[in-house]
mmCIF file of C-alpha atoms in Angstrom:
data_model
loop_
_atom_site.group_PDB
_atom_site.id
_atom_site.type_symbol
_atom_site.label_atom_id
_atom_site.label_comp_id
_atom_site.label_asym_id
_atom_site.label_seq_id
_atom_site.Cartn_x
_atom_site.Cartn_y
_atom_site.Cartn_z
ATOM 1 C CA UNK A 21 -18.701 -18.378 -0.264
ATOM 2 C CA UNK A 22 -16.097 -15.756 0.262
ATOM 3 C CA UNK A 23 -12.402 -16.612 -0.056
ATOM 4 C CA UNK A 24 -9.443 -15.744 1.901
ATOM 5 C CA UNK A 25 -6.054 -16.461 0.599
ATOM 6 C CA UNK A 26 -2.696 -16.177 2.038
ATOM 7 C CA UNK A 27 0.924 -17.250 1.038
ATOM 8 C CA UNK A 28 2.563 -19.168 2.808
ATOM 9 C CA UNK A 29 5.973 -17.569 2.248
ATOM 10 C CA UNK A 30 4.846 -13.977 3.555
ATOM 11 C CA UNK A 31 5.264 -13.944 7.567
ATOM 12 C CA UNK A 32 2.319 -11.524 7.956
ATOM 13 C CA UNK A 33 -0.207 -13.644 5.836
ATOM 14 C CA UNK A 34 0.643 -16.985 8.320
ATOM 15 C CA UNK A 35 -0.020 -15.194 11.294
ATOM 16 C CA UNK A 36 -3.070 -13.940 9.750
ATOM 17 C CA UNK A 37 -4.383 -17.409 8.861
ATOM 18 C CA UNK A 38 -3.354 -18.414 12.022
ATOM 19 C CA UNK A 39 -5.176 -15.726 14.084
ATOM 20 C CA UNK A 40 -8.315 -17.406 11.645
ATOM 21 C CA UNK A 41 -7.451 -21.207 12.235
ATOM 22 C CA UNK A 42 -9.398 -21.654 15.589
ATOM 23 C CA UNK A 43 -12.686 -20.869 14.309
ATOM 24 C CA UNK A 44 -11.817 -22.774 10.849
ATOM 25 C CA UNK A 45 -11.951 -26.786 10.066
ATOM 26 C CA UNK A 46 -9.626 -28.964 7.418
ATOM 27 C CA UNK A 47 -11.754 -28.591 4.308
ATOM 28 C CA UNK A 48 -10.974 -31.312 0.949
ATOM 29 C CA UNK A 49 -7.996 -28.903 -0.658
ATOM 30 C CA UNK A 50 -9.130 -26.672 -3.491
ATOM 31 C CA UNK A 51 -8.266 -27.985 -7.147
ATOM 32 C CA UNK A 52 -5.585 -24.839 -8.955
ATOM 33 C CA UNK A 53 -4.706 -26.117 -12.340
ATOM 34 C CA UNK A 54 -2.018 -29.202 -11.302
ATOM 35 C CA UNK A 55 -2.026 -27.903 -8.164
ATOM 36 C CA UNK A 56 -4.409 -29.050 -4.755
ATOM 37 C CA UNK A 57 -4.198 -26.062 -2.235
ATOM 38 C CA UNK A 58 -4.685 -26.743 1.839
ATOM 39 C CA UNK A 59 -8.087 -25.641 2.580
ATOM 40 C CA UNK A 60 -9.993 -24.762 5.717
ATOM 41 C CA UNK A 61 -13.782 -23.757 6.055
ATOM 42 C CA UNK A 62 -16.288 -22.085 9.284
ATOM 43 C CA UNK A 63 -19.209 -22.780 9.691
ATOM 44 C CA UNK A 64 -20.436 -19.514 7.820
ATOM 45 C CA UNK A 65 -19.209 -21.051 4.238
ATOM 46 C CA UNK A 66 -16.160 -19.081 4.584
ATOM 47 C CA UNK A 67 -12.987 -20.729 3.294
ATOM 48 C CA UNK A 68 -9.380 -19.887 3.928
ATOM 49 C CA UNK A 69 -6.911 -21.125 1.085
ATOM 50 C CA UNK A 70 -3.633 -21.206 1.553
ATOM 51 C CA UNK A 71 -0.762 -20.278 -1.733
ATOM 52 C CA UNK A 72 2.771 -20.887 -2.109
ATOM 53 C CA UNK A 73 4.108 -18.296 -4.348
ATOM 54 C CA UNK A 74 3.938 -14.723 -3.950
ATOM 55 C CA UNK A 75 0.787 -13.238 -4.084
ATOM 56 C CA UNK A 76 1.261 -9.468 -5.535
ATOM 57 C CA UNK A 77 3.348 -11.023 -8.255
ATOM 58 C CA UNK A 78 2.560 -14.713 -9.272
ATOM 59 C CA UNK A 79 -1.518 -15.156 -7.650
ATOM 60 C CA UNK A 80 -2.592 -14.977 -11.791
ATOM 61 C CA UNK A 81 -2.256 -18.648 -11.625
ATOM 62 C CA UNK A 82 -5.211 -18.577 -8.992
ATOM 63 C CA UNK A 83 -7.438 -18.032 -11.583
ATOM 64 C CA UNK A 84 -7.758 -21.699 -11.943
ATOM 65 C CA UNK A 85 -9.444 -22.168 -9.047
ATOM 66 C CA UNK A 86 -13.236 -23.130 -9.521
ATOM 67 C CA UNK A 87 -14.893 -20.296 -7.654
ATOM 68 C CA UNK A 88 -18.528 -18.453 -8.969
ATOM 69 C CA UNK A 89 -18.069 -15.529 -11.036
ATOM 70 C CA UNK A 90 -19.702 -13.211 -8.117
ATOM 71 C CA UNK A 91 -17.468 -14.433 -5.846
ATOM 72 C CA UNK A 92 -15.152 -12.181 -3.182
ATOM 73 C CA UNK A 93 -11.069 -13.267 -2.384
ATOM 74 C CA UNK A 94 -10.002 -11.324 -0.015
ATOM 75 C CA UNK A 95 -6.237 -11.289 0.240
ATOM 76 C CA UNK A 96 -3.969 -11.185 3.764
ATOM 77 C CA UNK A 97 -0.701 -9.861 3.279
ATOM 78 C CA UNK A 98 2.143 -7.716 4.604
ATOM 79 C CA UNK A 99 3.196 -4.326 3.884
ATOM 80 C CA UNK A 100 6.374 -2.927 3.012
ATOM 81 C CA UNK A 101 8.001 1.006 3.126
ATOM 82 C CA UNK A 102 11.040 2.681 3.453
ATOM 83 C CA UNK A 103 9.718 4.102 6.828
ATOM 84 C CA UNK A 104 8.818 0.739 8.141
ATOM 85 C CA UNK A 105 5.963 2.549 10.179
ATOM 86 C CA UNK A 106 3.377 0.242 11.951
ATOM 87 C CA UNK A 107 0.392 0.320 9.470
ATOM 88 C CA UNK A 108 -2.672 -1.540 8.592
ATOM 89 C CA UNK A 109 -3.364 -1.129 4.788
ATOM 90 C CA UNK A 110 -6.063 -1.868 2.337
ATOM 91 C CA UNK A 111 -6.396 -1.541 -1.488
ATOM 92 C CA UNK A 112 -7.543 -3.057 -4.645
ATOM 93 C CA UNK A 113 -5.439 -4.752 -6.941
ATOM 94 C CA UNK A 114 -4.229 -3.213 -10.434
ATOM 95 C CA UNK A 115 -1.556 -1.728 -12.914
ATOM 96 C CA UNK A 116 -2.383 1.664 -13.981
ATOM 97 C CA UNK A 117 0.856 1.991 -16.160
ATOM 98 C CA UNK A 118 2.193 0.565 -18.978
ATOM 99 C CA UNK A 119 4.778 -1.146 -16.994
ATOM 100 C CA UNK A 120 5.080 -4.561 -15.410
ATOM 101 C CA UNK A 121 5.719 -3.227 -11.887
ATOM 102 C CA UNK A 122 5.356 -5.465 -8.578
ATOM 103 C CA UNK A 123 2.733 -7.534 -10.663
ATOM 104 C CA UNK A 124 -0.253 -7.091 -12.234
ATOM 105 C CA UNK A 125 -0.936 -6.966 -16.097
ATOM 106 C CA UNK A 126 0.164 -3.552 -17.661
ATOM 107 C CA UNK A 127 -3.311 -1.762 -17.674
ATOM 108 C CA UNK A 128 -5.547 -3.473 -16.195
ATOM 109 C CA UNK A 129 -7.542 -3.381 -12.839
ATOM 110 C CA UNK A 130 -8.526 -5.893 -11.164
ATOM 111 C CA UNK A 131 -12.344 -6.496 -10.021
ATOM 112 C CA UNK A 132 -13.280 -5.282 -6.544
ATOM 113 C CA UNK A 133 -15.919 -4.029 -4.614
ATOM 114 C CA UNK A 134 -16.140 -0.812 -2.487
ATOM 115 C CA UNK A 135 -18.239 -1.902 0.229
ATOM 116 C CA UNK A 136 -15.940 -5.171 1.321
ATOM 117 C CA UNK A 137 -12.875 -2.479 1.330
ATOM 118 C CA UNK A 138 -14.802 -0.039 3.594
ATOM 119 C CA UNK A 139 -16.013 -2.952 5.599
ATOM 120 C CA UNK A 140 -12.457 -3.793 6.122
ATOM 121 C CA UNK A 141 -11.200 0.019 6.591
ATOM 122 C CA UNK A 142 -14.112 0.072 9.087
ATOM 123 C CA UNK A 143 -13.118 -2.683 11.359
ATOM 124 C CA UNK A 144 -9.330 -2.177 11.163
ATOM 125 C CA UNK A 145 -10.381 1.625 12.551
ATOM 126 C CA UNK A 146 -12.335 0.460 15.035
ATOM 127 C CA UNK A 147 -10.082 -1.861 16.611
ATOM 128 C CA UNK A 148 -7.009 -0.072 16.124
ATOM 129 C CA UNK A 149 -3.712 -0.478 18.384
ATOM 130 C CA UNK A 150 -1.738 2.491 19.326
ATOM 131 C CA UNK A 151 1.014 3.827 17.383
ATOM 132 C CA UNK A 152 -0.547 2.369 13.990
ATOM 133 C CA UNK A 153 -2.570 3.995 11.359
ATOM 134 C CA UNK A 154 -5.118 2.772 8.810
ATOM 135 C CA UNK A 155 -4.831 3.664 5.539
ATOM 136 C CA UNK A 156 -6.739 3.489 1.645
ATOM 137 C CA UNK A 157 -4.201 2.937 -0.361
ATOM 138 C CA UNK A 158 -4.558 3.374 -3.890
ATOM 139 C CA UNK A 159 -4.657 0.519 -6.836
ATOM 140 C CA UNK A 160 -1.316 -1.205 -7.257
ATOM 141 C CA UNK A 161 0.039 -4.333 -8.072
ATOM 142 C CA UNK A 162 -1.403 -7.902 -9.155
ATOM 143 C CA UNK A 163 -3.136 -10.085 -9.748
ATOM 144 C CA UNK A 164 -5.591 -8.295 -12.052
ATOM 145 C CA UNK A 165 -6.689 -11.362 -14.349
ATOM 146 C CA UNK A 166 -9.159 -12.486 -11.877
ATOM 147 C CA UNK A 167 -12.183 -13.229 -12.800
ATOM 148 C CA UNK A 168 -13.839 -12.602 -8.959
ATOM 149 C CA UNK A 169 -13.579 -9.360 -7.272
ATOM 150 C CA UNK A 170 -10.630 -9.228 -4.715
ATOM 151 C CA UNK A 171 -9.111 -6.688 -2.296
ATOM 152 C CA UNK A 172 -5.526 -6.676 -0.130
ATOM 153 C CA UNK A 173 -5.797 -6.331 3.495
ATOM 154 C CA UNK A 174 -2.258 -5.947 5.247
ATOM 155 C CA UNK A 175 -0.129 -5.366 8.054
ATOM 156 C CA UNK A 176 2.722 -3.421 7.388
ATOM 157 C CA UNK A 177 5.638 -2.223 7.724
ATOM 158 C CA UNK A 178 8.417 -4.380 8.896
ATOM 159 C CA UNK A 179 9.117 -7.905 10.522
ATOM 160 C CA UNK A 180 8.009 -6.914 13.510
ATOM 161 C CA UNK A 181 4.537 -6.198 13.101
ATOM 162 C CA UNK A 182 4.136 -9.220 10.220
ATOM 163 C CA UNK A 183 5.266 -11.648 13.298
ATOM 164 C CA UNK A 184 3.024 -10.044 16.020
ATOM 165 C CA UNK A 185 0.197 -12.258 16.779
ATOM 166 C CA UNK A 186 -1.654 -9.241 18.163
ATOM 167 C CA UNK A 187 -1.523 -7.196 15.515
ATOM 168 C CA UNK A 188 -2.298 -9.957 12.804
ATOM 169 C CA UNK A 189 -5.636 -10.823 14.417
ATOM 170 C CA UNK A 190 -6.593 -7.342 14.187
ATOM 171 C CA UNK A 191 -6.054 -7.854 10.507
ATOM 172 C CA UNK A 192 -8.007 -11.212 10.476
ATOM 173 C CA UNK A 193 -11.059 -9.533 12.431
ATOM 174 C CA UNK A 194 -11.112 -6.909 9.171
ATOM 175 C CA UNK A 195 -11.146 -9.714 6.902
ATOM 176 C CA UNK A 196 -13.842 -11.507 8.194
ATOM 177 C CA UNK A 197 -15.514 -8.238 8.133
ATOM 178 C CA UNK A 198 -14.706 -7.632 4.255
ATOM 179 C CA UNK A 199 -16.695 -11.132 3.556
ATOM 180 C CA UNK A 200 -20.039 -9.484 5.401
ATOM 181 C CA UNK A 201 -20.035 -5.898 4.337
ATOM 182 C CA UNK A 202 -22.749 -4.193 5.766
ATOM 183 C CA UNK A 203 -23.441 -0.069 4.390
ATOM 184 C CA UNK A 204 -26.175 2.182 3.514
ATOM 185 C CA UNK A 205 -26.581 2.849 -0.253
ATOM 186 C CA UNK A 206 -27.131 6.451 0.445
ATOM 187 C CA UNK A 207 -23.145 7.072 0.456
ATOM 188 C CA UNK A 208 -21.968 7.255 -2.949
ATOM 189 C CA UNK A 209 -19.245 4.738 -4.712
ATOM 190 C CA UNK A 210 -16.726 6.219 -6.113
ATOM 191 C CA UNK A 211 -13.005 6.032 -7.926
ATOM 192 C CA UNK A 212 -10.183 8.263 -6.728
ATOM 193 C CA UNK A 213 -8.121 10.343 -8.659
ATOM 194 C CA UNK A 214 -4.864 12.068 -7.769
ATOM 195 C CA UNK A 215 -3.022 12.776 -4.370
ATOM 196 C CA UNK A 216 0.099 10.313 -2.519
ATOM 197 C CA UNK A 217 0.045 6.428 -2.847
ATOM 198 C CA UNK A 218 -1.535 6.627 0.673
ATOM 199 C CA UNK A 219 -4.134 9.111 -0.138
ATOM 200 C CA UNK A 220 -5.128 10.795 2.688
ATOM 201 C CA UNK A 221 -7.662 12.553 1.156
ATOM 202 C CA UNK A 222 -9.799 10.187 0.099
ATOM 203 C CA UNK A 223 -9.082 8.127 3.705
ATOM 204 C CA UNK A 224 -10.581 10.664 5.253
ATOM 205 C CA UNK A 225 -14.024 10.483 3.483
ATOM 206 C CA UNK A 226 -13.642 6.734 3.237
ATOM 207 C CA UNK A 227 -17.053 5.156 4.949
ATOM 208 C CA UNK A 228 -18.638 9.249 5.804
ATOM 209 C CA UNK A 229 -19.307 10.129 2.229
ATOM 210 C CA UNK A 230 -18.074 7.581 -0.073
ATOM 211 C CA UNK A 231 -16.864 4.220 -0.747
ATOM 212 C CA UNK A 232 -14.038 3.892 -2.731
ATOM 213 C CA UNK A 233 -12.914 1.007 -5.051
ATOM 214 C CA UNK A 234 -10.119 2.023 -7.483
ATOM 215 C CA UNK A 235 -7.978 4.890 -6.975
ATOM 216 C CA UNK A 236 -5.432 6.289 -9.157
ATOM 217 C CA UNK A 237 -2.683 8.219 -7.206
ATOM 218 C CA UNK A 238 -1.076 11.259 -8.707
ATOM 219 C CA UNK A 239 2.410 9.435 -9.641
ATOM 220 C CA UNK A 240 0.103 7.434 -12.464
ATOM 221 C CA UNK A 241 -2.350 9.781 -13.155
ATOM 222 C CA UNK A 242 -0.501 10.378 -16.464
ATOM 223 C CA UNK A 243 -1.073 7.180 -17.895
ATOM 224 C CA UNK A 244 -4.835 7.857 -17.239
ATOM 225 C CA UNK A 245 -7.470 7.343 -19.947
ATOM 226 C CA UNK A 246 -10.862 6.668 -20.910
ATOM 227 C CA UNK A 247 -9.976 2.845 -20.965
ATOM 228 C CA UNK A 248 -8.549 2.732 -17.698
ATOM 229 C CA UNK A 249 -11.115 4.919 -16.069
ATOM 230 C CA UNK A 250 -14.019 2.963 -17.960
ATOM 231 C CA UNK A 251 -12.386 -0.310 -16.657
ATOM 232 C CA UNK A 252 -12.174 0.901 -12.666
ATOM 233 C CA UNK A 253 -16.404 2.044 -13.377
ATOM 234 C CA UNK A 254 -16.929 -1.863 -14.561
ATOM 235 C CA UNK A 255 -14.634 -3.952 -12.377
ATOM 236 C CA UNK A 256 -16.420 -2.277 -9.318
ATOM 237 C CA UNK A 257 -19.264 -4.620 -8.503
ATOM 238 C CA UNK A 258 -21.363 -1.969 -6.837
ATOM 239 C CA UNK A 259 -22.881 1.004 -9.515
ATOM 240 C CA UNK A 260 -20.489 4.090 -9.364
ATOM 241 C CA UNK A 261 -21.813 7.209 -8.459
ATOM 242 C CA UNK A 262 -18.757 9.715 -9.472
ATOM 243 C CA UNK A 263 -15.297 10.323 -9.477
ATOM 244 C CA UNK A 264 -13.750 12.014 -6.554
ATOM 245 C CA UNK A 265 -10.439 14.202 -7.326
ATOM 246 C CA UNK A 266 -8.079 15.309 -4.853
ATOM 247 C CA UNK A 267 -7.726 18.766 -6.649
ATOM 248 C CA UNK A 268 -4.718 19.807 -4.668
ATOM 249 C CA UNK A 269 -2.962 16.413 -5.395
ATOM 250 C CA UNK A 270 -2.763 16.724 -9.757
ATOM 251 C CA UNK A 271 -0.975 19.308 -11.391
ATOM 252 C CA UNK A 272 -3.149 21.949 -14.052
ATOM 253 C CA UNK A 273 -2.694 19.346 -16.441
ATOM 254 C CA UNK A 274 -3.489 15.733 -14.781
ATOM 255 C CA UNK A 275 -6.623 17.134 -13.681
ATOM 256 C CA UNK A 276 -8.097 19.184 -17.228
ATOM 257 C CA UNK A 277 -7.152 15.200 -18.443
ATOM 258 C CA UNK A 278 -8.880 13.789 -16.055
ATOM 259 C CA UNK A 279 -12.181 15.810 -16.261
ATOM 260 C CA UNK A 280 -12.260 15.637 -20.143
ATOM 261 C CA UNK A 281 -11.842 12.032 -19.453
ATOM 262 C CA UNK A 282 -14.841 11.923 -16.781
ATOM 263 C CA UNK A 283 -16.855 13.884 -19.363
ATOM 264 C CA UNK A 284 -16.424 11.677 -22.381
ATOM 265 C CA UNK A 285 -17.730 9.245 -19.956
ATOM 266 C CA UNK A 286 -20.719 10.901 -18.562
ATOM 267 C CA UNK A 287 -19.553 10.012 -15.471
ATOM 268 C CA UNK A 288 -20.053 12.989 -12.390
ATOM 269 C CA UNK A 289 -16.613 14.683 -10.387
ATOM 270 C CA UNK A 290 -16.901 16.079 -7.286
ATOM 271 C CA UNK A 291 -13.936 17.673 -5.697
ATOM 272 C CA UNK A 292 -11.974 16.843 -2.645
#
């Protein structure tokens, strides 16, 4: 039974639930510690929760919802930058550094799974508006204590696209799709490593070649090690195949790091 949760005090993830709501029915609330969260099911066994605190930075307290170990929460959200350009975004959850940044336990990823965020990247390409992009964004923030594998799907990057109706269903169309991935096993999994938080790189291979999960952007690639790289390899539920670096986005250094690190591993690199 996949999951989607949204909170109710981001704009964006309302208007995504509510772009879901027609097809959905009241559903007995879902137990959360002390807590009983609204609840709404389809007819497919997928159920839409809905969370009142914010997600990137206080979800941890969703693991005490009693879900199966294998099971998939996918996340609707909203995006924020700077440049407040219209965006779709999608990403896996996790804290590369050492520091308690926008959520998400210092050092630890969070489980996810590469073919539910290409499924996603997928549909938000194929049913893109005009004057937005679709982007893989690399691993950042929480929650990362999960115990089910989980992905962020967002609109982004400013109040006016989080309270467009249009633009939100889009989002809840690649959601839906997330929960029913459907890829060949001949393209290869694979984590990230190096480029710009948006990693165009690897967004441009995402789905033709390979299927990301984690990726680790240049600005953390630093605080890289065989810990952190053997964690991304385990909390992706599909087998990796190899590491992809963006050789032009580490410096000399970040990237004879990271393939020492990929050796000690045994795990494959392939260049980008």
């Amino acid at each position: 039974m996949p999951v989607l949760i949204y909170s109710f005090e981001c704009p964006a993830g309302r208007n995504i639930a509510n772009a879901l709501l027609p097809r959905l029915k009241p559903a007995p609330k879902s137990a959360c510690g002390a807590h009983e969260l609204p609840t709404w099911m389809d007819g497919r066994g997928i159920a839409l929760i809905e969370f009142n605190k914010r997600l990137s930075s206080e979800a941890e307290e969703l693991s005490a919802l009693s879900l199966p170990q294998d099971e998939l929460v996918v996340f609707l959200s909203r995006h924020a930058s700077k440049e407040k350009r219209p965006c779709f975004t999608v990403h896996a959850a996790g804290n590369w550094t050492q520091e308690p940044n926008w959520g998400g336990r210092p050092g630890e990823l969070a489980k996810t799974s590469a073919t539910a965020l290409a499924a996603a990247i997928q549909s938000l390409q194929n049913n893109c508006l005009q004057g937005f992009t679709v982007d893989l964004e690399a691993t950042h923030h929480g929650p990362t204590n999960l115990s089910w594998s989980s992905l962020f799907v967002e609109v982004g990057s400013s109040e006016t696209e989080w309270q467009n109706q249009t633009v939100c269903a889009v989002v809840a169309q690649a959601c839906l799709a997330a929960c029913n991935p459907i890829y060949a096993t001949e393209k290869q999994v694979a984590i990230g490593i190096g480029g710009t938080h948006y990693c165009p790189k690897f967004g441009k291979l995402e789905g033709k070649e390979y299927l990301f999960s984690h990726v680790c952007p240049k600005h953390s690639a630093d605080y890289l090690n065989a810990g952190l790289l053997r964690q991304a390899i385990e909390k992706t539920v599909e087998k990796v195949d190899c590491v992809v670096i963006d050789w032009k986005g580490l410096s000399s250094q970040q990237k004879l790091k990271t393939k020492e690190i990929c050796e000690s591993l045994s795990i494959p690199t392939e260049r980008a």
